[in-house]
Amino acid sequence: MRGAAVGFRRGLAASAGKAEKIGFVGLGAMGLRMARHLLASGRDLVVFDSNSIAVDRILSEAAAAQTAGHGQGQGPAPGAGEAAGGGGGAAPAAARVYGSATAVTSPAELAETPGVGVVFTMLPGPAIARQVYLGQAGLLAPKAGIVPRVLVDCTTLDPGTARELAARVRATRVHAGLAGPRLAGLPAANPTLLDAPVSGGVVGADKGTLSFLVGGEEAALPAVEPLLKAMGSTVTWCGDAGDAQAARLCTSLVMASTMAATSEALALARRLGVDPELMSRVLNASSGASWVSQSYNPVPGLSPDAPASKGYRGGLRSAQVQSHLQMAVAAAERCHSPVPMARQVLDMYTQVVEEGMGDQDFASVYRYVYGAGCESGEWKEGQTLFGAQHP
Amino acid sequence: MRGAAVGFRRGLAASAGKAEKIGFVGLGAMGLRMARHLLASGRDLVVFDSNSIAVDRILSEAAAAQTAGHGQGQGPAPGAGEAAGGGGGAAPAAARVYGSATAVTSPAELAETPGVGVVFTMLPGPAIARQVYLGQAGLLAPKAGIVPRVLVDCTTLDPGTARELAARVRATRVHAGLAGPRLAGLPAANPTLLDAPVSGGVVGADKGTLSFLVGGEEAALPAVEPLLKAMGSTVTWCGDAGDAQAARLCTSLVMASTMAATSEALALARRLGVDPELMSRVLNASSGASWVSQSYNPVPGLSPDAPASKGYRGGLRSAQVQSHLQMAVAAAERCHSPVPMARQVLDMYTQVVEEGMGDQDFASVYRYVYGAGCESGEWKEGQTLFGAQHP
C-alpha cells in the first residue's frame, strides 16, 4: 500500500519539493496540529514524542488518511480533529494526498534517519528543548554526524538559550554519507538552527494560520519557508539567531499586559455600572483598542470565536503565558532593561497558575484575578486575588 | 458690523438650527479648538475662561473671521491655528459663515445670558469643574434660576463627581422668564447635565474628530448631538449620568497600560538586538497589536503623525493621563474592584510628572521610564526611573 501511495503522492505533490522526509519532535496540543498540516500538504514525516499516545495518534491518523485517500482527498482535514475551535468541518472536494508518518524512539534516532532534510521541534519550553537538542539521546548526539541540514525550533525560548542552541547546532557535523545535498549559502559540513517561535495558539495551529517569527542563518530560509507556510499564514524574518525569540517574548509581554489591563477595565466598568459589551465597543472605537478587545475579548460572548466564549479553553494556556513572561523578565534583567509592567503581569499569571488555573486560556485572568463578581455584576468577597480587599 | 453679520449668518446657517447662543466655559488647549469648530459651524458663542488671553484670542479670531468672511468663507479654519499637528491648511472654497463670540466675566453671568440654550464646559479636572458649576459665581449660582436648559460637561471626571453635579443641576431651576422652550421629555422647570468626556486629544480637537461618550438624560441628546458632531466624529451613548465618565476612565486605564507595556517591549527588544521598526511590525501583525502600536507608536518616526514623531508634543499630556488614572483608581477603590495594572501605570506616570515631564505627550513614558538608552541602543546608567538598576 505504502509504495503505491508514495509514487502517486510524489507525482502530485510538486509543491512539496524534494522527496525528502520532514522530522517532527513534540506532538503536544500545538505540535500535533502543526504536523497534521505538513501531512495534509503531502509531506512524509518522521516523528518523535516521549508520549506514545500522541505518537500513536498521528501514525493512525496518517495511515487512515492514506488508506482512504488514494487520490480522493478523504484524509482527516486539519481542524476537524478536536473541539479546539474554529477550524474544521468540510474538507475540500479536490484531491488531497496525505503524507506518511513513521515513528522513531529518540531524537538521536531521528537525526540518523536517512532522507530527513529538515527537523521541526515544538516543545513546552527551554528545559525540554535543551534535552531534545543536547541530551544523551538528543538530536545532536549522533557521533557520526546528523542527517538533517536544517533544524527549526518553534518552541518559545529565551534568546540566550536560542543562541546557545544555534551555536551548538553549528558546531555539530552533518553525516558524511547520509546527509542530503549542501544548501546554497550554508556550510557543507555543518547543520544550522533557525528559531521560529509561533503566535496564534492552538486555534491558529488548528486552522494553519500561525504566525512564525524566524531568525538564524537566512540562507536556510528557502528550504524551510514552504513548510512554515503549510502550517501558518505569515513568516516574518527577524534577523540573527535569538532575535525571533526576543521579538516573540516582547509580543507576549504586550499581549499579556493588554489582556490584564483590558480585563481590569471591563471588570471595573461593570462594577461602575457600564455593561462589558458597551465598554468593549467604546474601547474598540478609541485609543483603548487592541487585538485583545477586538478579537480575544476576555468576557464570555463578546468575541464568539475566542476561548472566553468556550469556557476559557482552546487558546493559549495561562501557564504558557507565565513561562513567556518569566523568560522576558529574565532576558530584561540580563540586558538591564526595566520591565515594571512585565513584572506586574507575571505576578498575576503566577497567582493564576498557583490557583490551579494554568491550563485555562490566558483570558481567564478576567475571572480569576478580577473576580467572579465581575460576571454577575456583584462583588463577592474573597473572589479576587489582588487589589483592594473588601473590609 | 456685527448686526449685518448676524442677519446674514442666520439666513445661511440653517444647520445650526435655532438662533440660540451656545455657552462655552474653558478655553484651554482642548476647549479653544472645540469652540473654533462651533464658530466655524455658524454658532454664536458666549464664552468664559479665567485666562483673559485665551478669551481675547477666541474673540479676535471670531471677529477677524466675521470681517473677512461675509459670504466668502475666509474665516480661520480650525486646525490652521497652531502647530498642533495634522489639521489645517486649505480652507474649503465654499462659503462658510463664522459665528460670533462674546465674553462674560463669570460662569454665573453666562448662565444668566438671555438666549443661551446649551452650555459646554471643558475643564482640567474635578476640582475646577466643581468650582465652575457649584462655586459662588458658578453656573448654578443665579438665584432666579438659569437660562440654559442643557449643560454638557466634556471634562474627564470621576463618575461620583459627575453624578453629584448632575443631581445638583437637576435640583436647580430654570429662569422663569429668560429660559427657552421646554425640551420634550425633560422637566419644564429644571435644567439637566450630560457628561460628555472626549477622547482624541488635542489633535482630535483640532481636526474635529473627537469621540464623545455621553451619559445622562437621553431626552437631552437631540439638542446636543448636532453640536457634538460639529466638534467630533463619533457620539456614543453610555447611559445614566456618570456612566460615560466611567467608560472614559476605563478607556484611559487600558490606553495608558498599553502605552507603558508597548514602550517597555520596544525598549527591551532594542536592548535584545531587535530594531523597534521590526518589533512594531511584529506587534501590529500579531496578538500584540493595539491602537498604540499602530497609530500612536512611542518611538519617534514610526507613526509619522503621532506626538512621538514631533518631540512628544501636541497629544495627551502625561499629567492628564496621571489624573485620569488617579480617578480610575479612586473609583475602583470605592466599588472594591482590583486594579493592579492601573496602580502600576499610575506609579509610572506619577514619576514622569514628578520629573517635570507632565506637559509632554503620554508616549514620552518610552523615553522617561524606559530610558534614553533605548533610543541609542545603549544602556546608560541612571537614565531610567524603574526596574533593574545597573550594578
XYZ file of N, CA, C and O in Angstrom, chain A residues 187-247:
244
model
N 27.288 26.206 5.152
C 28.482 25.363 5.085
C 28.121 23.923 4.722
O 27.040 23.446 5.056
N 29.011 23.270 4.041
C 28.753 21.898 3.610
C 28.776 20.925 4.777
O 28.074 19.925 4.782
N 29.565 21.233 5.783
C 29.852 20.231 6.811
C 29.016 20.370 8.073
O 29.059 19.520 8.935
N 28.269 21.483 8.193
C 27.549 21.715 9.456
C 26.079 22.022 9.209
O 25.735 22.686 8.241
N 25.238 21.547 10.119
C 23.827 21.928 10.034
C 23.616 23.324 10.635
O 24.547 23.928 11.179
N 22.388 23.827 10.515
C 22.086 25.136 11.087
C 20.737 25.080 11.794
O 19.885 24.243 11.465
N 20.568 25.965 12.769
C 19.311 26.023 13.527
C 18.634 27.363 13.273
O 19.255 28.420 13.410
N 17.360 27.309 12.888
C 16.535 28.526 12.864
C 15.646 28.523 14.099
O 15.087 27.489 14.467
N 15.523 29.678 14.752
C 14.463 29.763 15.760
C 13.228 30.325 15.067
O 13.302 31.298 14.313
N 12.099 29.663 15.299
C 10.866 30.026 14.586
C 9.666 29.969 15.523
O 8.713 29.217 15.308
N 9.697 30.779 16.591
C 8.572 30.743 17.538
C 7.289 31.223 16.858
O 7.345 32.016 15.913
N 6.183 30.728 17.350
C 4.896 30.986 16.698
C 3.993 31.839 17.586
O 4.140 31.879 18.796
N 3.062 32.517 16.965
C 1.907 33.011 17.713
C 0.659 32.602 16.947
O 0.710 32.282 15.765
N -0.438 32.602 17.669
C -1.698 32.156 17.072
C -2.357 31.061 17.891
O -3.539 30.771 17.713
N -1.571 30.431 18.787
C -2.155 29.486 19.723
C -2.706 28.236 19.055
O -2.457 27.961 17.875
N -3.442 27.469 19.836
C -3.968 26.188 19.370
C -4.938 26.407 18.210
O -4.959 25.636 17.248
N -5.708 27.478 18.277
C -6.660 27.760 17.194
C -5.907 28.023 15.893
O -6.245 27.488 14.829
N -4.843 28.819 15.984
C -4.042 29.102 14.793
C -3.354 27.854 14.266
O -3.255 27.655 13.043
N -2.874 26.993 15.179
C -2.244 25.749 14.756
C -3.270 24.860 14.055
O -2.972 24.213 13.047
N -4.477 24.854 14.577
C -5.540 24.035 14.009
C -5.930 24.508 12.621
O -6.087 23.716 11.694
N -6.066 25.817 12.481
C -6.513 26.374 11.197
C -5.370 26.529 10.201
O -5.602 26.852 9.038
N -4.139 26.355 10.669
C -2.997 26.592 9.775
C -2.766 28.068 9.524
O -2.313 28.473 8.463
N -3.076 28.875 10.532
C -2.927 30.327 10.386
C -1.909 30.890 11.368
O -1.988 32.056 11.757
N -0.967 30.058 11.800
C 0.049 30.546 12.729
C 0.891 31.651 12.094
O 1.019 31.736 10.871
N 1.447 32.502 12.974
C 2.454 33.461 12.518
C 3.813 33.005 13.033
O 3.968 32.770 14.234
N 4.766 32.890 12.127
C 6.111 32.482 12.519
C 7.045 33.686 12.493
O 7.054 34.450 11.526
N 7.815 33.841 13.546
C 8.943 34.769 13.555
C 10.189 33.912 13.392
O 10.331 32.905 14.096
N 11.061 34.289 12.494
C 12.190 33.405 12.182
C 13.509 34.155 12.268
O 13.635 35.277 11.758
N 14.477 33.544 12.928
C 15.812 34.108 12.999
C 16.867 33.032 12.817
O 16.594 31.851 13.007
N 18.066 33.436 12.448
C 19.167 32.496 12.257
C 19.895 32.802 10.965
O 20.018 33.961 10.577
N 20.373 31.762 10.289
C 21.072 31.971 9.019
C 20.050 32.048 7.887
O 19.370 31.069 7.573
N 19.991 33.210 7.263
C 18.912 33.453 6.309
C 18.993 32.514 5.102
O 17.978 32.231 4.459
N 20.192 32.007 4.827
C 20.334 31.098 3.683
C 19.515 29.825 3.862
O 19.215 29.131 2.885
N 19.149 29.515 5.113
C 18.364 28.303 5.347
C 16.877 28.528 5.103
O 16.099 27.572 5.038
N 16.468 29.779 4.958
C 15.031 30.080 4.889
C 14.332 29.453 3.680
O 13.236 28.894 3.835
N 14.918 29.506 2.467
C 14.192 28.952 1.311
C 13.804 27.485 1.487
O 12.758 27.062 1.004
N 14.638 26.724 2.195
C 14.322 25.307 2.398
C 13.176 25.121 3.370
O 12.512 24.083 3.380
N 12.949 26.133 4.215
C 12.015 25.985 5.326
C 10.701 26.721 5.092
O 9.636 26.290 5.532
N 10.765 27.822 4.352
C 9.588 28.680 4.252
C 8.345 27.955 3.702
O 7.245 28.141 4.245
N 8.482 27.109 2.653
C 7.270 26.419 2.173
C 6.639 25.540 3.253
O 5.419 25.386 3.293
N 7.477 24.993 4.122
C 6.960 24.140 5.195
C 6.240 24.998 6.240
O 5.175 24.641 6.743
N 6.827 26.144 6.554
C 6.173 27.050 7.503
C 4.837 27.531 6.930
O 3.830 27.617 7.648
N 4.827 27.809 5.638
C 3.596 28.286 5.002
C 2.505 27.207 4.979
O 1.319 27.518 4.888
N 2.939 25.937 5.036
C 1.944 24.867 5.127
C 1.274 24.857 6.495
O 0.159 24.357 6.649
N 1.948 25.415 7.485
C 1.415 25.389 8.867
C 0.898 26.742 9.325
O 0.232 26.847 10.350
N 1.237 27.784 8.603
C 0.881 29.123 9.066
C 0.610 30.053 7.917
O 0.709 29.687 6.743
N 0.255 31.285 8.261
C -0.069 32.234 7.197
C 0.987 33.322 7.029
O 1.098 33.881 5.949
N 1.751 33.631 8.068
C 2.784 34.651 7.885
C 4.121 34.185 8.436
O 4.196 33.478 9.447
N 5.171 34.578 7.741
C 6.550 34.276 8.131
C 7.302 35.605 8.129
O 7.396 36.263 7.100
N 7.781 36.028 9.300
C 8.488 37.309 9.401
C 9.938 37.057 9.773
O 10.227 36.475 10.820
N 10.828 37.482 8.904
C 12.247 37.297 9.166
C 12.715 38.343 10.185
O 12.471 39.537 10.014
N 13.374 37.900 11.255
C 13.728 38.803 12.352
C 15.224 39.055 12.489
O 15.611 39.963 13.234
N 16.057 38.263 11.846
C 17.489 38.527 11.954
C 18.251 37.327 12.471
O 17.948 36.181 12.128
N 19.234 37.593 13.300
C 20.134 36.542 13.765
C 19.443 35.569 14.725
O 18.337 35.824 15.199
N 20.151 34.490 15.009
C 19.646 33.508 15.971
C 19.291 34.203 17.277
O 20.045 35.033 17.784
N 18.133 33.912 17.799
C 17.685 34.507 19.058
C 16.828 35.738 18.870
O 16.030 36.064 19.753
N 16.961 36.425 17.744
C 16.188 37.660 17.554
C 14.694 37.382 17.446
O 13.869 38.172 17.933
N 14.350 36.281 16.798
C 12.928 35.949 16.696
C 12.360 35.641 18.074
O 11.225 36.003 18.394
N 13.173 34.969 18.901
C 12.715 34.686 20.268
C 12.545 35.976 21.057
O 11.598 36.125 21.841
N 13.461 36.912 20.877
C 13.338 38.200 21.559
C 12.037 38.885 21.149
O 11.273 39.383 21.991
N 11.767 38.898 19.846
C 10.541 39.532 19.361
C 9.304 38.809 19.887
O 8.296 39.442 20.237
